[in-house]
mmCIF file of C-alpha atoms in Angstrom:
data_model
loop_
_atom_site.group_PDB
_atom_site.id
_atom_site.type_symbol
_atom_site.label_atom_id
_atom_site.label_comp_id
_atom_site.label_asym_id
_atom_site.label_seq_id
_atom_site.Cartn_x
_atom_site.Cartn_y
_atom_site.Cartn_z
ATOM 1 C CA MET A 1 128.917 117.115 70.147
ATOM 2 C CA ARG A 2 128.916 113.385 69.599
ATOM 3 C CA GLN A 3 131.885 113.510 67.234
ATOM 4 C CA LEU A 4 133.355 114.116 70.313
ATOM 5 C CA ALA A 5 133.196 111.957 73.128
ATOM 6 C CA LEU A 6 133.349 109.404 70.004
ATOM 7 C CA ILE A 7 137.239 110.619 70.049
ATOM 8 C CA LEU A 8 137.476 111.179 73.138
ATOM 9 C CA LEU A 9 136.962 107.052 73.849
ATOM 10 C CA LEU A 10 138.926 106.777 70.210
ATOM 11 C CA VAL A 11 141.927 108.089 71.766
ATOM 12 C CA LEU A 12 140.591 106.663 75.568
ATOM 13 C CA ALA A 13 141.122 102.804 74.428
ATOM 14 C CA ALA A 14 143.725 103.552 71.726
ATOM 15 C CA CYS A 15 146.426 101.402 71.799
ATOM 16 C CA SER A 16 149.471 101.045 73.668
ATOM 17 C CA GLY A 17 151.155 98.201 71.657
ATOM 18 C CA ASP A 18 150.700 96.236 74.512
ATOM 19 C CA LYS A 19 149.460 92.657 73.167
ATOM 20 C CA ALA A 20 148.411 90.902 76.068
ATOM 21 C CA PRO A 21 144.134 90.212 76.283
ATOM 22 C CA VAL A 22 142.096 92.361 78.212
ATOM 23 C CA PRO A 23 139.138 90.788 80.660
ATOM 24 C CA ALA A 24 136.202 93.263 79.280
ATOM 25 C CA LYS A 25 135.161 96.112 77.324
ATOM 26 C CA ALA A 26 131.751 99.019 78.325
ATOM 27 C CA HIS A 27 129.754 99.425 74.916
ATOM 28 C CA ALA A 28 130.947 102.647 73.229
ATOM 29 C CA ALA A 29 126.862 103.943 72.835
ATOM 30 C CA ALA A 30 127.049 104.437 76.469
ATOM 31 C CA THR A 31 127.260 108.010 76.352
ATOM 32 C CA ALA A 32 124.394 110.909 77.277
ATOM 33 C CA SER A 33 124.813 114.591 77.489
ATOM 34 C CA THR A 34 122.589 118.467 78.574
ATOM 35 C CA THR A 35 123.383 121.658 78.962
ATOM 36 C CA VAL A 36 123.215 123.686 82.143
ATOM 37 C CA GLY A 37 123.607 126.887 82.793
ATOM 38 C CA GLY A 38 125.818 128.021 79.719
ATOM 39 C CA VAL A 39 127.666 124.428 79.994
ATOM 40 C CA THR A 40 127.152 121.171 77.945
ATOM 41 C CA LEU A 41 128.269 118.235 79.315
ATOM 42 C CA GLN A 42 128.991 114.981 78.073
ATOM 43 C CA THR A 43 129.028 111.757 79.552
ATOM 44 C CA SER A 44 130.550 108.388 77.962
ATOM 45 C CA THR A 45 132.564 105.127 79.438
ATOM 46 C CA VAL A 46 135.049 103.227 78.763
ATOM 47 C CA ALA A 47 135.810 100.009 80.398
ATOM 48 C CA LEU A 48 138.912 100.205 82.395
ATOM 49 C CA ALA A 49 140.576 97.321 80.678
ATOM 50 C CA ASP A 50 140.095 99.476 77.255
ATOM 51 C CA LEU A 51 142.501 102.181 78.779
ATOM 52 C CA ASN A 52 145.743 102.905 76.748
ATOM 53 C CA ASP A 53 149.188 103.274 79.533
ATOM 54 C CA ALA A 54 149.514 106.723 79.447
ATOM 55 C CA VAL A 55 145.906 107.971 79.780
ATOM 56 C CA ALA A 56 145.967 104.816 82.661
ATOM 57 C CA THR A 57 148.759 106.758 83.726
ATOM 58 C CA ARG A 58 147.742 110.264 83.751
ATOM 59 C CA TYR A 59 144.538 109.395 85.334
ATOM 60 C CA GLY A 60 146.397 106.886 88.485
ATOM 61 C CA ILE A 61 143.523 103.665 87.318
ATOM 62 C CA ASP A 62 144.844 100.440 87.659
ATOM 63 C CA ARG A 63 144.323 99.079 84.393
ATOM 64 C CA SER A 64 144.427 95.465 85.917
ATOM 65 C CA THR A 65 141.162 95.672 87.782
ATOM 66 C CA ASP A 66 137.355 95.054 86.412
ATOM 67 C CA GLY A 67 135.096 98.400 85.966
ATOM 68 C CA ILE A 68 134.445 101.221 83.860
ATOM 69 C CA MET A 69 135.939 104.600 83.799
ATOM 70 C CA LEU A 70 132.958 107.426 83.427
ATOM 71 C CA LEU A 71 134.347 110.873 82.315
ATOM 72 C CA VAL A 72 131.841 113.820 82.031
ATOM 73 C CA THR A 73 133.413 116.242 79.729
ATOM 74 C CA VAL A 74 132.564 120.492 80.543
ATOM 75 C CA ARG A 75 132.594 122.700 77.503
ATOM 76 C CA ASP A 76 130.730 125.514 75.932
ATOM 77 C CA ALA A 77 127.989 124.774 72.437
ATOM 78 C CA ALA A 78 130.814 124.950 70.126
ATOM 79 C CA GLY A 79 133.112 122.006 72.512
ATOM 80 C CA ASN A 80 135.187 124.945 73.453
ATOM 81 C CA GLY A 81 136.954 124.518 77.538
ATOM 82 C CA ILE A 82 134.924 127.100 79.980
ATOM 83 C CA ASP A 83 135.506 127.508 83.000
ATOM 84 C CA PRO A 84 132.864 125.297 85.302
ATOM 85 C CA GLY A 85 132.521 128.594 87.541
ATOM 86 C CA ASP A 86 130.418 127.271 90.229
ATOM 87 C CA LEU A 87 128.952 124.064 88.507
ATOM 88 C CA GLN A 88 128.281 121.187 91.256
ATOM 89 C CA LEU A 89 127.856 116.750 89.717
ATOM 90 C CA VAL A 90 126.460 114.105 91.687
ATOM 91 C CA VAL A 91 126.933 111.104 90.556
ATOM 92 C CA THR A 92 125.539 107.660 91.880
ATOM 93 C CA ALA A 93 126.470 104.462 90.303
ATOM 94 C CA SER A 94 125.450 100.683 90.251
ATOM 95 C CA ALA A 95 126.554 97.435 88.652
ATOM 96 C CA LEU A 96 123.583 95.738 89.023
ATOM 97 C CA PRO A 97 121.217 94.185 91.298
ATOM 98 C CA ASP A 98 123.320 96.404 93.869
ATOM 99 C CA PRO A 99 121.269 99.522 95.077
ATOM 100 C CA PRO A 100 123.242 103.024 94.395
ATOM 101 C CA THR A 101 125.851 103.812 95.636
ATOM 102 C CA PRO A 102 127.386 107.525 95.421
ATOM 103 C CA LEU A 103 130.632 108.498 93.586
ATOM 104 C CA ALA A 104 133.571 110.315 93.619
ATOM 105 C CA LEU A 105 134.583 112.389 90.670
ATOM 106 C CA ARG A 106 138.108 114.142 90.436
ATOM 107 C CA ALA A 107 138.270 117.358 88.589
ATOM 108 C CA ILE A 108 140.850 116.794 85.683
ATOM 109 C CA GLN A 109 142.126 120.194 83.735
ATOM 110 C CA THR A 110 144.453 119.750 80.755
ATOM 111 C CA ASP A 111 144.555 123.459 77.828
ATOM 112 C CA GLY A 112 142.409 124.653 79.362
ATOM 113 C CA MET A 113 139.106 121.852 79.868
ATOM 114 C CA THR A 114 137.701 121.101 82.798
ATOM 115 C CA ASP A 115 137.104 117.519 82.992
ATOM 116 C CA TYR A 116 135.972 114.687 85.613
ATOM 117 C CA LEU A 117 136.537 111.255 86.024
ATOM 118 C CA GLY A 118 134.664 108.587 88.904
ATOM 119 C CA VAL A 119 135.535 104.623 88.706
ATOM 120 C CA VAL A 120 133.324 101.895 88.978
ATOM 121 C CA ASN A 121 134.555 98.560 89.797
ATOM 122 C CA ALA A 122 132.123 95.956 88.670
ATOM 123 C CA LYS A 123 133.720 92.527 87.050
ATOM 124 C CA ALA A 124 132.191 91.376 83.159
ATOM 125 C CA PRO A 125 129.318 90.543 82.725
ATOM 126 C CA ALA A 126 127.891 93.421 84.137
ATOM 127 C CA THR A 127 124.909 96.297 83.779
ATOM 128 C CA VAL A 128 126.752 99.446 85.408
ATOM 129 C CA THR A 129 124.015 102.705 85.872
ATOM 130 C CA PHE A 130 125.674 105.899 86.557
ATOM 131 C CA LYS A 131 123.048 108.885 87.732
ATOM 132 C CA LEU A 132 124.328 112.343 87.281
ATOM 133 C CA ILE A 133 122.843 115.267 89.051
ATOM 134 C CA ALA A 134 124.567 118.563 88.038
ATOM 135 C CA THR A 135 123.803 122.603 88.998
ATOM 136 C CA ARG A 136 125.169 125.721 87.834
ATOM 137 C CA GLY A 137 123.978 129.260 88.705
ATOM 138 C CA GLY A 138 120.985 127.856 89.672
ATOM 139 C CA ALA A 139 119.881 125.600 86.847
ATOM 140 C CA ARG A 140 119.358 121.921 87.419
ATOM 141 C CA SER A 141 119.858 118.921 85.098
ATOM 142 C CA ASP A 142 119.881 115.223 84.572
ATOM 143 C CA ILE A 143 121.576 112.772 82.848
ATOM 144 C CA ALA A 144 121.257 108.207 83.846
ATOM 145 C CA THR A 145 123.089 105.987 81.450
ATOM 146 C CA THR A 146 123.827 102.357 81.641
ATOM 147 C CA ALA A 147 127.386 100.711 80.309
ATOM 148 C CA GLU A 148 127.476 97.734 79.781
ATOM 149 C CA LEU A 149 130.086 96.123 80.675
ATOM 150 C CA GLN A 150 131.189 92.293 78.879
ATOM 151 C CA PRO A 151 133.756 89.818 78.847
ATOM 152 C CA ARG A 152 135.959 89.584 75.617
#
């Protein structure tokens, strides 16, 4: 599962051919996973400036703004797409020292797979914390992760 997240991060951060310097990056180590109600959730983060043009356009993200994207993938235990069913996700985020605030997630469906993404605007250097509460079929699981947005 960690390999899937790393591959996804590499795809998201792939070079678009644009040689302009980007202002910040997020450490790829900001990943976490949990299982709830038969689905596996994997969270990962990437700096907005590190998204390639195609991904940014598909997700409607402005790469020129400073911040971090939280990506939540929904898969079965083998890493295949699964219907999220009654999955509910509640996320808060904070660019420290600010207090946590709700983070809206958008569902993205591609080739039978469902992902959720949210964006936190923050200027580097920044420590951004995420707390996710997932419920499905009466089960609950929590994820807490931190991402460091570093100046280049």
